[in-house]
Coordinates of C-alpha atoms and ligand atoms in Angstrom, one line a residue:
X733 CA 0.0 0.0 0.0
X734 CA 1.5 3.2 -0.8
X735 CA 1.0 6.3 1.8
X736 CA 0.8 9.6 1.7
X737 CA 3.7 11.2 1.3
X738 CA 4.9 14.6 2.9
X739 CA 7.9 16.3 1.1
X740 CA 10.5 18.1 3.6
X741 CA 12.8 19.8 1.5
X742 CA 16.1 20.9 3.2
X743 CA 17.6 23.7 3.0
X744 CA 20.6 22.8 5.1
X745 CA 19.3 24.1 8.3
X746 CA 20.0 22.2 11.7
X747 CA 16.3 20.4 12.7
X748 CA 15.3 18.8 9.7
X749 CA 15.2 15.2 11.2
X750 CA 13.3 16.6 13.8
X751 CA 11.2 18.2 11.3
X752 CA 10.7 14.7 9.8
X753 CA 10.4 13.0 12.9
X754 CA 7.1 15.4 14.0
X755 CA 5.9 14.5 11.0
X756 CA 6.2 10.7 11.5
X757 CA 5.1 11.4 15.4
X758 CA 1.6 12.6 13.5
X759 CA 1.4 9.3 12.0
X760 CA 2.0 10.8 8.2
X761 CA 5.3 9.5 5.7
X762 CA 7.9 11.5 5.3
X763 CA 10.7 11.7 3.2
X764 CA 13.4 14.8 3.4
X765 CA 14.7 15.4 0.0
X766 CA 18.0 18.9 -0.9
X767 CA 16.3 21.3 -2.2
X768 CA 18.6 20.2 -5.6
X769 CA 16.2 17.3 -6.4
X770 CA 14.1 18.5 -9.8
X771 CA 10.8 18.8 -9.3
X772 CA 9.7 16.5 -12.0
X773 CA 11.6 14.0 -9.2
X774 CA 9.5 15.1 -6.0
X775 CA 6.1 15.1 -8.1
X776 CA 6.7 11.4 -8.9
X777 CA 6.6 11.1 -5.2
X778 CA 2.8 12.4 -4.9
X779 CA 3.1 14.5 -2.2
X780 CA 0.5 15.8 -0.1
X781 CA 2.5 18.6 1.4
X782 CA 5.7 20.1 1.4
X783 CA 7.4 21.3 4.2
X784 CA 10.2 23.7 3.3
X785 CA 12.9 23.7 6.1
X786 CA 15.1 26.4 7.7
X787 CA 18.9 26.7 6.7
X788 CA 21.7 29.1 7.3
X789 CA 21.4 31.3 4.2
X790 CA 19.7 34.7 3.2
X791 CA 16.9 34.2 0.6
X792 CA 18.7 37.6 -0.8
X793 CA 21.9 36.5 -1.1
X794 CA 23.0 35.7 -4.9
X795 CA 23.8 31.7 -4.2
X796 CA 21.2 31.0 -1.5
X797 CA 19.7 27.8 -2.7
X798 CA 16.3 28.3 -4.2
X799 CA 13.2 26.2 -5.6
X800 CA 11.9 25.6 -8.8
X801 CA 8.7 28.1 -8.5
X802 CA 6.6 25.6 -10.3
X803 CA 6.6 24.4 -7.1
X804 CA 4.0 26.6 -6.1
X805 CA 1.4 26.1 -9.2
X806 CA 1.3 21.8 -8.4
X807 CA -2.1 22.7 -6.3
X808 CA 0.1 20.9 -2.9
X809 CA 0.2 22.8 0.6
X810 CA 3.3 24.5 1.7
X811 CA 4.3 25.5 5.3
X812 CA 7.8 27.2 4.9
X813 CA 10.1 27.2 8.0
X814 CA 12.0 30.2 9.0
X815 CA 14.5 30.1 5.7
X816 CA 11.7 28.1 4.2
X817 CA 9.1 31.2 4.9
X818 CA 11.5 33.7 3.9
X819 CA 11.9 31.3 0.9
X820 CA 8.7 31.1 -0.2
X821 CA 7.6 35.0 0.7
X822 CA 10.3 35.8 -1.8
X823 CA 9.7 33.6 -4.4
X824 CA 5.8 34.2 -4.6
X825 CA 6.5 38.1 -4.9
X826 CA 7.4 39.2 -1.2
X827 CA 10.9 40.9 0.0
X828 CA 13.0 39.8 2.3
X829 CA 15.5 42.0 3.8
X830 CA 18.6 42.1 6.8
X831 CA 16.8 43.2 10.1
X832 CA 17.7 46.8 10.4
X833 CA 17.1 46.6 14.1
X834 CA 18.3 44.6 16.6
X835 CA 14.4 44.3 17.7
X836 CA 13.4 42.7 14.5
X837 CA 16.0 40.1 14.8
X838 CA 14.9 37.7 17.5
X839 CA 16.5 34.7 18.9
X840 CA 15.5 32.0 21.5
X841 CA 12.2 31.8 23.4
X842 CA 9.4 34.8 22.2
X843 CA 6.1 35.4 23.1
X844 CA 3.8 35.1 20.3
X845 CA 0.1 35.9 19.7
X846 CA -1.6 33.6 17.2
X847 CA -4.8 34.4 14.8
X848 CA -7.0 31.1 16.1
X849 CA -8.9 31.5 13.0
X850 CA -6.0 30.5 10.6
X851 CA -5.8 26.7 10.5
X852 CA -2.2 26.3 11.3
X853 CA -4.0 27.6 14.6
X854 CA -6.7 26.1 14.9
X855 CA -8.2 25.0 18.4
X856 CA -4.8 26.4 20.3
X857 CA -4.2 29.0 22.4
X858 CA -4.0 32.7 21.1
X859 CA -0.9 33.1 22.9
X860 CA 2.6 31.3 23.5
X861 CA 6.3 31.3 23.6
X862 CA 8.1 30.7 20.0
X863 CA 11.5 29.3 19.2
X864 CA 13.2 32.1 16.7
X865 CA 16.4 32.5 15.3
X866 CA 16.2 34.5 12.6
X867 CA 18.6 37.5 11.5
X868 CA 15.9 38.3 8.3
X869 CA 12.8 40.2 8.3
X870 CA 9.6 39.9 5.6
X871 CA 9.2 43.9 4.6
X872 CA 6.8 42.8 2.2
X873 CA 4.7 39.8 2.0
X874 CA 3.3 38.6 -0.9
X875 CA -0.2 39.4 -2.4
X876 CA -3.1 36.7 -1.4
X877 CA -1.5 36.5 2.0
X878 CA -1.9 37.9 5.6
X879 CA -0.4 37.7 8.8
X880 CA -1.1 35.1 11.5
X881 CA 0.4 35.8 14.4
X882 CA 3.0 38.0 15.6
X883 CA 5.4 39.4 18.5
X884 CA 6.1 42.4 19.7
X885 CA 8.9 43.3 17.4
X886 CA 7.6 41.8 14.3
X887 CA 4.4 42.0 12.9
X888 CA 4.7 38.8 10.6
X889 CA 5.4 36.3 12.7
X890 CA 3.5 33.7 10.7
X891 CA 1.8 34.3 7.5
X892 CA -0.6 32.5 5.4
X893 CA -2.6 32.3 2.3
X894 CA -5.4 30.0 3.2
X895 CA -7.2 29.6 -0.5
X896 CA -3.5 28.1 -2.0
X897 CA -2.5 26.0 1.9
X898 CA 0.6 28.4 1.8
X899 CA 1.8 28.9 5.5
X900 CA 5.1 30.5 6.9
X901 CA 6.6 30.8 10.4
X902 CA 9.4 32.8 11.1
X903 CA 10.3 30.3 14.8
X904 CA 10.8 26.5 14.6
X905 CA 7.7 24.5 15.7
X906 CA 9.6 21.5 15.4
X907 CA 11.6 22.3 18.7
X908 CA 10.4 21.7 21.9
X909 CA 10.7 25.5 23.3
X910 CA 7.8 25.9 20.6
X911 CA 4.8 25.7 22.8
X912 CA 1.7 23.8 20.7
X913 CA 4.7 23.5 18.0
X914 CA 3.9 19.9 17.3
X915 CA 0.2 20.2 17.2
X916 CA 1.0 23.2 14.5
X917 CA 2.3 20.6 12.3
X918 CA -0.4 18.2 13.0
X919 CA -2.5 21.2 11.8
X920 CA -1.2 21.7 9.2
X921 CA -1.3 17.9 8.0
X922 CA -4.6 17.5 8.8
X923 CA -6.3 20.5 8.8
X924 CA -4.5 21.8 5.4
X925 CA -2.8 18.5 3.9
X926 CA -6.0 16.4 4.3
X927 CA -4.0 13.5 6.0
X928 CA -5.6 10.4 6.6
X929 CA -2.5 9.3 9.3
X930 CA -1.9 6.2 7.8
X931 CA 1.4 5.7 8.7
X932 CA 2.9 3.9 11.7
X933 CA 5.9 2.3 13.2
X934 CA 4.3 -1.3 12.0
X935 CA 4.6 0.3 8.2
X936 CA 8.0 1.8 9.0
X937 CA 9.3 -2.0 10.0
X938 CA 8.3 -3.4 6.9
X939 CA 9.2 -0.8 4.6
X940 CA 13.0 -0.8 6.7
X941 CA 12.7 -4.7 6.5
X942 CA 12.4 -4.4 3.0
X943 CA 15.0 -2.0 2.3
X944 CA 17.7 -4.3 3.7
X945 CA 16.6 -7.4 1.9
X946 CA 16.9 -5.0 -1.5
X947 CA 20.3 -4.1 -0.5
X948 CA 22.1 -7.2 1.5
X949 CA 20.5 -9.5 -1.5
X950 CA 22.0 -12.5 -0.6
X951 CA 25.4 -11.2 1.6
X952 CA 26.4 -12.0 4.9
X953 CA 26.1 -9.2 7.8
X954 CA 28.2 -8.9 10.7
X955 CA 27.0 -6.7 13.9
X956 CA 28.8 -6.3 17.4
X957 CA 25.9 -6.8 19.7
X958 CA 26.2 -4.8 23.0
X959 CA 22.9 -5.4 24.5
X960 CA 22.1 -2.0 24.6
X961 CA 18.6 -0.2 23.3
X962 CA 20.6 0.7 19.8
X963 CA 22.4 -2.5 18.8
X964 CA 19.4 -4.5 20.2
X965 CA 16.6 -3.2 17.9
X966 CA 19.3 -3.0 15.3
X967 CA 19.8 -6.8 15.7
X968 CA 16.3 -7.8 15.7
X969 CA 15.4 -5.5 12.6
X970 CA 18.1 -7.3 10.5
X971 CA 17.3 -10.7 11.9
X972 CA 13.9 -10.2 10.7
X973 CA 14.9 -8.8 7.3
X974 CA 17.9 -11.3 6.9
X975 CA 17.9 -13.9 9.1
X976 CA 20.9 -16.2 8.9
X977 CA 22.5 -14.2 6.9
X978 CA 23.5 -12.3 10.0
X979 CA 25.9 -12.8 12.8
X980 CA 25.5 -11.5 15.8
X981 CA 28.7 -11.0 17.7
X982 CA 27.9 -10.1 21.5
X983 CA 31.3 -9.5 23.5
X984 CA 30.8 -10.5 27.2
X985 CA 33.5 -8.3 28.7
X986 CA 32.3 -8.9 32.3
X987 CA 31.9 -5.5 33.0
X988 CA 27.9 -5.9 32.7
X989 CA 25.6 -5.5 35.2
X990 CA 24.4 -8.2 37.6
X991 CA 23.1 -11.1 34.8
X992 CA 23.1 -8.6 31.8
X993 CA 24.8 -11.3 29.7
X994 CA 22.5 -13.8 29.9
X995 CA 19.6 -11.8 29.5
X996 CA 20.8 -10.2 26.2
X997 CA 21.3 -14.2 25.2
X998 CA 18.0 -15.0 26.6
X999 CA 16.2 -12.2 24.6
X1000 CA 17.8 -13.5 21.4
X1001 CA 17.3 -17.1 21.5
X1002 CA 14.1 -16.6 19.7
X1003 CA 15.1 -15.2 16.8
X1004 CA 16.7 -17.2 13.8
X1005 CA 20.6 -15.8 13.1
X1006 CA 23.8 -16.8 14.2
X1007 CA 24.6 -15.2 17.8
X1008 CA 27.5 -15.7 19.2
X1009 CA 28.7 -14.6 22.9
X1010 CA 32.0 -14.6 23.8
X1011 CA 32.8 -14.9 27.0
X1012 CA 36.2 -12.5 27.2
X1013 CA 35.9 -11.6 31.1
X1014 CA 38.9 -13.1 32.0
X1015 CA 41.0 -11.3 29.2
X1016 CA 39.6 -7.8 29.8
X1017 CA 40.6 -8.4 33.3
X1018 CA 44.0 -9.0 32.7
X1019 CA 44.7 -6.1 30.8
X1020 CA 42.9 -3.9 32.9
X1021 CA 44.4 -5.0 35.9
X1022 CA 46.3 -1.9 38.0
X1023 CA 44.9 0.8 36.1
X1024 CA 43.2 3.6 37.7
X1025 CA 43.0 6.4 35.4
X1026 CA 39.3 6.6 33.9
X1027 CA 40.8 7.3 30.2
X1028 CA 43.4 4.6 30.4
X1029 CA 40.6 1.7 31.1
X1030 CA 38.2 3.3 28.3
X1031 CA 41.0 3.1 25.8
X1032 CA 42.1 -0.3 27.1
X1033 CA 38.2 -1.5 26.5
X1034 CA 37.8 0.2 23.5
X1035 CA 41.1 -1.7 21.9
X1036 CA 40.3 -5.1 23.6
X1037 CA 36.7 -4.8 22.2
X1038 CA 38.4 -4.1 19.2
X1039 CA 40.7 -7.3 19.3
X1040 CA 38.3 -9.8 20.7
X1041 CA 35.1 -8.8 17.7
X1042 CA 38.1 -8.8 15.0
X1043 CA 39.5 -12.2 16.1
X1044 CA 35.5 -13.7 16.0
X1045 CA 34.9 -11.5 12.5
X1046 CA 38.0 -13.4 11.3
X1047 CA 36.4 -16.6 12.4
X1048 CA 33.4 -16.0 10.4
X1049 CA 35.4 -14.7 6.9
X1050 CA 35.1 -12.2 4.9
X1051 CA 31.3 -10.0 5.2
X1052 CA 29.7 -8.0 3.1
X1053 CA 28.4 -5.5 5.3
X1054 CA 29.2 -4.1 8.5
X1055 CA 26.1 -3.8 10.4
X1056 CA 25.8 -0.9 13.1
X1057 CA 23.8 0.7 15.4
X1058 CA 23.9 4.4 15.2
X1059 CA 20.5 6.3 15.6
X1060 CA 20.3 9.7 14.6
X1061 CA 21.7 11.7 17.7
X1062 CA 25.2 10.0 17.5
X1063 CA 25.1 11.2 13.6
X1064 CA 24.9 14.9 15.5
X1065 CA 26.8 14.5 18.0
X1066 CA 29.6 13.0 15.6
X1067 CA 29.1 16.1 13.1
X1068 CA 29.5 18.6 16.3
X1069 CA 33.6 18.8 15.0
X1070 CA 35.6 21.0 18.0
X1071 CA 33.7 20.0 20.8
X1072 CA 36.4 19.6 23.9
X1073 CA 36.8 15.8 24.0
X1074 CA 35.3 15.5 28.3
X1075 CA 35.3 11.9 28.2
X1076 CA 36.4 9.5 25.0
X1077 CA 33.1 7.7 24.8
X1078 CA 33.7 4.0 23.9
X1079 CA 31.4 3.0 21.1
X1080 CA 31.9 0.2 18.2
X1081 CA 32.5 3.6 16.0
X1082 CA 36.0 2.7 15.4
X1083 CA 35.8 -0.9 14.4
X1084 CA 35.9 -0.6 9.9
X1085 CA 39.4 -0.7 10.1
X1086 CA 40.0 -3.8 11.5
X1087 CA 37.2 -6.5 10.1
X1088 CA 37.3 -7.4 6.1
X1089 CA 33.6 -6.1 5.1
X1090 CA 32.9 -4.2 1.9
X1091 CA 30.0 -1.3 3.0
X1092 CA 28.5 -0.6 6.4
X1093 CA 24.8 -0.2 7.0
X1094 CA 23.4 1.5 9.2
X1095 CA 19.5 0.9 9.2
X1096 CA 18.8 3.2 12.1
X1097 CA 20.5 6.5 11.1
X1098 CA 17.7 8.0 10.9
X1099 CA 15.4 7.4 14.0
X1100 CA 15.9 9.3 17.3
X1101 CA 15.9 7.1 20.4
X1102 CA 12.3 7.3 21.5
X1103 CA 11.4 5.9 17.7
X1104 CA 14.3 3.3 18.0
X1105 CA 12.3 2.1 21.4
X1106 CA 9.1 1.7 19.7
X1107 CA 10.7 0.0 16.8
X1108 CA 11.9 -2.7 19.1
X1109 CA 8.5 -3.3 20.6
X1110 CA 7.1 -4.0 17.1
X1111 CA 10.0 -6.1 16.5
X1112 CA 8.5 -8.1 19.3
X1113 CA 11.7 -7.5 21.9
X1114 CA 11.3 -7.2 25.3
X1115 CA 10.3 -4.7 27.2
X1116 CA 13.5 -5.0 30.1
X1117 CA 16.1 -4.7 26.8
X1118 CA 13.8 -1.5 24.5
X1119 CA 13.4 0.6 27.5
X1120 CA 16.4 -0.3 29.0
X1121 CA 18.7 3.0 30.4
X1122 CA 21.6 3.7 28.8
X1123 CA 24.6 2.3 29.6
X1124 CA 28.1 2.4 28.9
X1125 CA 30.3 1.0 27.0
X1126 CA 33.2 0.5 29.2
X1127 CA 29.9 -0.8 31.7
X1128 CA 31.1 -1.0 35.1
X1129 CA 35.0 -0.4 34.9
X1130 CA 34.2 3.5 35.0
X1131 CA 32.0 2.7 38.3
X1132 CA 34.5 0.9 40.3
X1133 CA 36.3 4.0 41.3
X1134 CA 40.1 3.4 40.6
X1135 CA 41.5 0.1 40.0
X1136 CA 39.1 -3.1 39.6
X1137 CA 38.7 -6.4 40.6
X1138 CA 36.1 -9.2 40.1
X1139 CA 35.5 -8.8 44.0
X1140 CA 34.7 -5.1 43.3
X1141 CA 33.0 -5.7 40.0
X1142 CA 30.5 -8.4 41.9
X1143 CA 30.3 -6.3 45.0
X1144 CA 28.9 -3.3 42.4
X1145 CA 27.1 -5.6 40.4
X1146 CA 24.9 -6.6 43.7
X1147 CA 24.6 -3.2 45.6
X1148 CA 23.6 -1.5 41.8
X1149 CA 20.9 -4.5 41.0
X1150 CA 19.3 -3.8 44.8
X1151 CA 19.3 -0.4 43.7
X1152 CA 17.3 -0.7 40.5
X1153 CA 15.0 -3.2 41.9
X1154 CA 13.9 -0.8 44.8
X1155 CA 13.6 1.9 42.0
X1156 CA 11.2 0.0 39.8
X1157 CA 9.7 -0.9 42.7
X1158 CA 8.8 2.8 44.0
X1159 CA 7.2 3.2 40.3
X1160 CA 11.0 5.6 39.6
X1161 CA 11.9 4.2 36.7
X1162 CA 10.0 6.1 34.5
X1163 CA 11.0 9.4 36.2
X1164 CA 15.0 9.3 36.4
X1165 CA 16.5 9.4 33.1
X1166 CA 19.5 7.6 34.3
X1167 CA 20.3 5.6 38.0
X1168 CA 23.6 3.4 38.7
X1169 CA 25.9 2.6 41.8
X1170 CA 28.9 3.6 41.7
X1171 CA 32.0 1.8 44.1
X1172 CA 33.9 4.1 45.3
X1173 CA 37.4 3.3 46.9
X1174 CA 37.1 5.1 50.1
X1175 CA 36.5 2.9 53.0
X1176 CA 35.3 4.3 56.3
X1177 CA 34.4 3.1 59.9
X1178 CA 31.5 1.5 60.3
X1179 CA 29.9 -0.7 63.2
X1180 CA 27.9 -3.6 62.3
X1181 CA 26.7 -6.1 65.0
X1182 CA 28.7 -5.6 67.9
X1183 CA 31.9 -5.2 65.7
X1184 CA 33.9 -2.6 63.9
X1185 CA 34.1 -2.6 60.6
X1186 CA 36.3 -1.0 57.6
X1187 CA 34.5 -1.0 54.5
X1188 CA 33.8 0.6 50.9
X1189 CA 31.4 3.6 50.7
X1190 CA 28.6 3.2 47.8
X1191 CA 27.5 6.0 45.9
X1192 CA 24.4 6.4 44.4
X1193 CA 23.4 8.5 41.1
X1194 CA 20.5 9.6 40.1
X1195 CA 20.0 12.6 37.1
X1196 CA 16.9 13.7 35.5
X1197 CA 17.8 14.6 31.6
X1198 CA 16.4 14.6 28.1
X1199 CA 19.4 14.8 26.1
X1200 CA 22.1 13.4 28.8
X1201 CA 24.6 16.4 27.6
X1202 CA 23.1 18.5 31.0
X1203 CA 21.4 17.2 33.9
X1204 CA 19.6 17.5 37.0
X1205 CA 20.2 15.1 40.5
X1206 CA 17.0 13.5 40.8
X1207 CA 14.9 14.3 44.1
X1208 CA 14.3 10.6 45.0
X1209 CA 12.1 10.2 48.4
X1210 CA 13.7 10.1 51.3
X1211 CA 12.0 6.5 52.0
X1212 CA 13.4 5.1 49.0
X1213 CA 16.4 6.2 49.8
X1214 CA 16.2 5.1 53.2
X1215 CA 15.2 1.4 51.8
X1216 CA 17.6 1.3 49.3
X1217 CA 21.1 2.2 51.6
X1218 CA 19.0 -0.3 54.5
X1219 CA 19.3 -3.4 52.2
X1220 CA 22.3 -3.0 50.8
X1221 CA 24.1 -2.4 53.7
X1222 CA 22.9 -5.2 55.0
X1223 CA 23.0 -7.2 52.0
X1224 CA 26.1 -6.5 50.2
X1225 CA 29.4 -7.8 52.0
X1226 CA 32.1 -5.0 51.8
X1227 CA 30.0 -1.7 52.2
X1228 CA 29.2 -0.4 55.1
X1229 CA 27.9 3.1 54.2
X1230 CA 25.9 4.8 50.9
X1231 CA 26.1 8.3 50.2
X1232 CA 23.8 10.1 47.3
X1233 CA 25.2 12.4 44.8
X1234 CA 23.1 15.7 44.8
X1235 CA 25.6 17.2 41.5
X1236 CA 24.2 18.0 38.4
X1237 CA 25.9 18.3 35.6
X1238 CA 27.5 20.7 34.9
X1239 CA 29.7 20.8 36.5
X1240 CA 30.1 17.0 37.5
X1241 CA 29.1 14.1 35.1
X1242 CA 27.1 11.9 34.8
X1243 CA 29.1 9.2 35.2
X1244 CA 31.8 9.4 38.2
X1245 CA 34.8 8.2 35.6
Ligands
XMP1718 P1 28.7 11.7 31.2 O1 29.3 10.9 32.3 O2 29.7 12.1 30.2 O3 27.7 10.7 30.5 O4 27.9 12.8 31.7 C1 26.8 11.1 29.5 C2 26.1 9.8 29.0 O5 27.1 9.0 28.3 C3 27.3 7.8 29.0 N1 28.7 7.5 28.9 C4 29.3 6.7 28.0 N2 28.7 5.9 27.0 N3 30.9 5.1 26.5 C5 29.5 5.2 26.3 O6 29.1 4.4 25.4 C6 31.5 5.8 27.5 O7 32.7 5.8 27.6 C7 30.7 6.6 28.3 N4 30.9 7.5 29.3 C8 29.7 8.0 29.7 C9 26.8 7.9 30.4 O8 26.3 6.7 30.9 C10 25.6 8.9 30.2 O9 24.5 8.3 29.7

């Protein structure tokens, strides 16, 4: 069945995955095309609407990228994002110009007052805070429209001309600092585009499913398996769309949490492809033994890793592809260039060089980590491994404070699983976006029975976060607390005494290493 299709054409500007993912939140297709593909291309496509993006350019400068204007003669609904308004102002007879002022150049959160009656509008509130960043300003706007909302230093906030679906917003609705933003694109879909929301995360399996039997034909594909949310759903997706053809390679470093290993196993048993678990605990030991500095043991992991996955990969011959799973964020987060390096996070990234394969896929690129969840529930994965926190890649060598041993590692391993199961029991798990133990290697006095004792102090984190670059200590209940430091005390050999982290970061981490 073929759905209807919404257009995002990009004009290089920073949100226009997130653009496509509001679209694909109001249950409508999406595909985002450059603004270089001809328009005899994109009409093939049968779009319902077209959403034209924001980007860094000035309509008026001489090489700003530009559409075919046929565009606007197909008889298909526009709604033009900041670049994209300016865009489309220009194009259909309007004039764009530098804001003169610095009050009709706005940036970050503005309050806004919306025309109800316009459907991009309709059935919100009449006024609310809008995301700009904008340096241009509409001195003219074309014939045929009018304005639709405004702030105080700009009168044409938002414009449209209802009788051709043309719409134009100077802010970004796609962000969350947009109040309503989302439900303006659902507006506009709806209310404008005549959706019919036919599209789902069921169609998005198959349509991915199929995509990779098109391209793997019949190749053999290779994926380091780390039991986390990415590589999980990543595994399922092409066990479904390949089956056999796939190897799963899950490297049991020992650094996992309290029976994390055989739960990842557990959860794939079910599914036809070749898994393989190698059990390298005694290895990664070994090399990391005596070191303390956080880098050194996240370098030492990342090259074991390295070592152990090419010696299996070597076992299995040469691949085709190189399966991994990156979701849309780490494509970002890559792409952020001169970022101050805080902590060398360990992921599979650096693993091509080593393992004969011809092409990598990565068939979750474009999802961001709340889709990726929901993809792994329609892949039929369990609920413990989709909404699973996330968790590092070096695991539990950065939460043993200083050096590590197996004592340590199960000491951690039991005090952080106490932890977790008193969390899900208060109903927290939900609400803190990230909770671990952490071993510190400070021992204090304690008295237990009638004797002293000399044991570890246990740290406990808890952050509230949405993106995990800042966050907030989480305000767990005192009695939580309270039952959480009572058992393990009392049911953990070696620790005698639990502190809780109240740091958010910044200025600590997350993570204590
Ligand atoms: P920090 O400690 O930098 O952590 O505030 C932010 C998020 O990243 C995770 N983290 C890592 N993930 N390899 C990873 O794959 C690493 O070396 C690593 N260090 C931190 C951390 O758990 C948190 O979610």
């Amino acid at each position: 069945m073929k759905h209807q299709t919404v257009i995002v054409l990009d004009f290089g500007g920073q949100y226009n995955q997130l653009i496509a993912r509001r679209v694909r939140e109001c249950g409508v297709y999406c595909e985002v095309k450059p603004y270089t593909v001809p328009l005899e291309e994109l009409k093939g496509l049968e779009p319902i609407g077209f959403i034209f993006t924001g980007g860094p350019n000035s309509v008026y400068q001489e090489d700003a990228p530009h559409v075919d204007p046929a565009v606007f003669e197909l008889g298909v609904p526009v709604l033009g994002i900041c670049y994209g308004c300016q865009l489309m102002a220009q194009a259909l007879g309007g004039q764009v110009t530098a804001a003169q002022d610095d009050t009709a150049r706005e940036y970050g959160k503005t309050a806004t007052f919306f025309d109800t009656s316009c459907k991009l509008f309709k059935n919100l509130p009449e006024q609310g805070v809008s995301w700009m960043s904008h340096g241009d300003y509409m001195e003219k706007v074309p014939d045929g429209f009018v304005l639709a909302a405004h702030s105080e230093a700009c009168p044409n906030v938002a414009i449209a001309d209802e009788k051709r679906g043309f719409y134009g917003v100077q802010y970004h609705p796609e962000v969350n600092h947009t109040e309503n933003g989302v439900a303006m694109i659902r507006n506009f879909l709806y209310e404008v585009c005549g959706a019919a929301g036919d599209w789902t995360m069921g169609d998005y399996k198959r349509t991915a499913v199929e995509a990779i039997r098109e391209k793997v034909g019949g190749g053999k594909v290779l994926l380091a398996l780390s039991g986390g949310v990415d590589s999980s759903v990543c595994a399922a997706l092409l066990a479904e769309a390949v089956g056999r053809q796939l190897t799963c390679v899950f490297v049991d470093h020992g650094l996992m949490r309290k029976n994390e290993g055989d739960e990842v196993q557990a959860a794939f048993q079910p599914w036809a492809m070749n898994f393989v678990r190698v059990d390298a605990e005694a290895r990664f030991l070994q090399k990391l033994s005596g070191v303390t500095d956080p880098e050194r043991k996240r370098k030492i992991i990342g090259e074991e890793f390295i070592r152990v996955f090419e010696e299996e990969a070597k076992k299995i011959g040469a691949v085709d592809f190189l399966a991994q799973g990156t979701i849309y964020p780490d494509v970002i987060e890559s792409g952020a260039g001169d970022a101050a390096v805080i902590k060398s996070h360990h992921n599979v990234g650096g693993l091509p060089d080593y393992v004969d394969f011809k092409e990598i896929i990565e068939p979750l690129r474009l999802l961001f980590k709340d889709e990726v969840r929901q993809l792994g529930r329609e892949l039929g994965l369990p609920e413990y491994l989709v909404a699973r926190q996330p968790f590092p890649g070096p695991g539990l060598a950065i939460r043993v404070i200083g050096e590590l041993t197996k004592e340590k590692l199960d000491t951690l391993r039991d005090a952080d699983a106490i932890y977790r199961q008193e969390i899900a029991a208060a109903g927290l798990d939900r609400e803190v976006g990230q909770y671990f133990a952490v071993l510190t290697n400070t021992r204090s006095v304690g008295v237990m029975g009638d004797g002293r004792s000399y044991d570890y102090t246990l740290a406990l984190r808890a952050v509230t976060t949405t993106d995990f670059m800042t966050a907030d200590w989480a305000r767990l209940p005192y009695e939580a607390l309270d039952r959480i430091s009572t058992r393990i005390v009392n049911e953990v050999p070696g620790i005698n005494r639990i502190v809780y982290d109240v740091t958010s970061k910044p200025p600590a981490t997350i993570e204590w290493e």
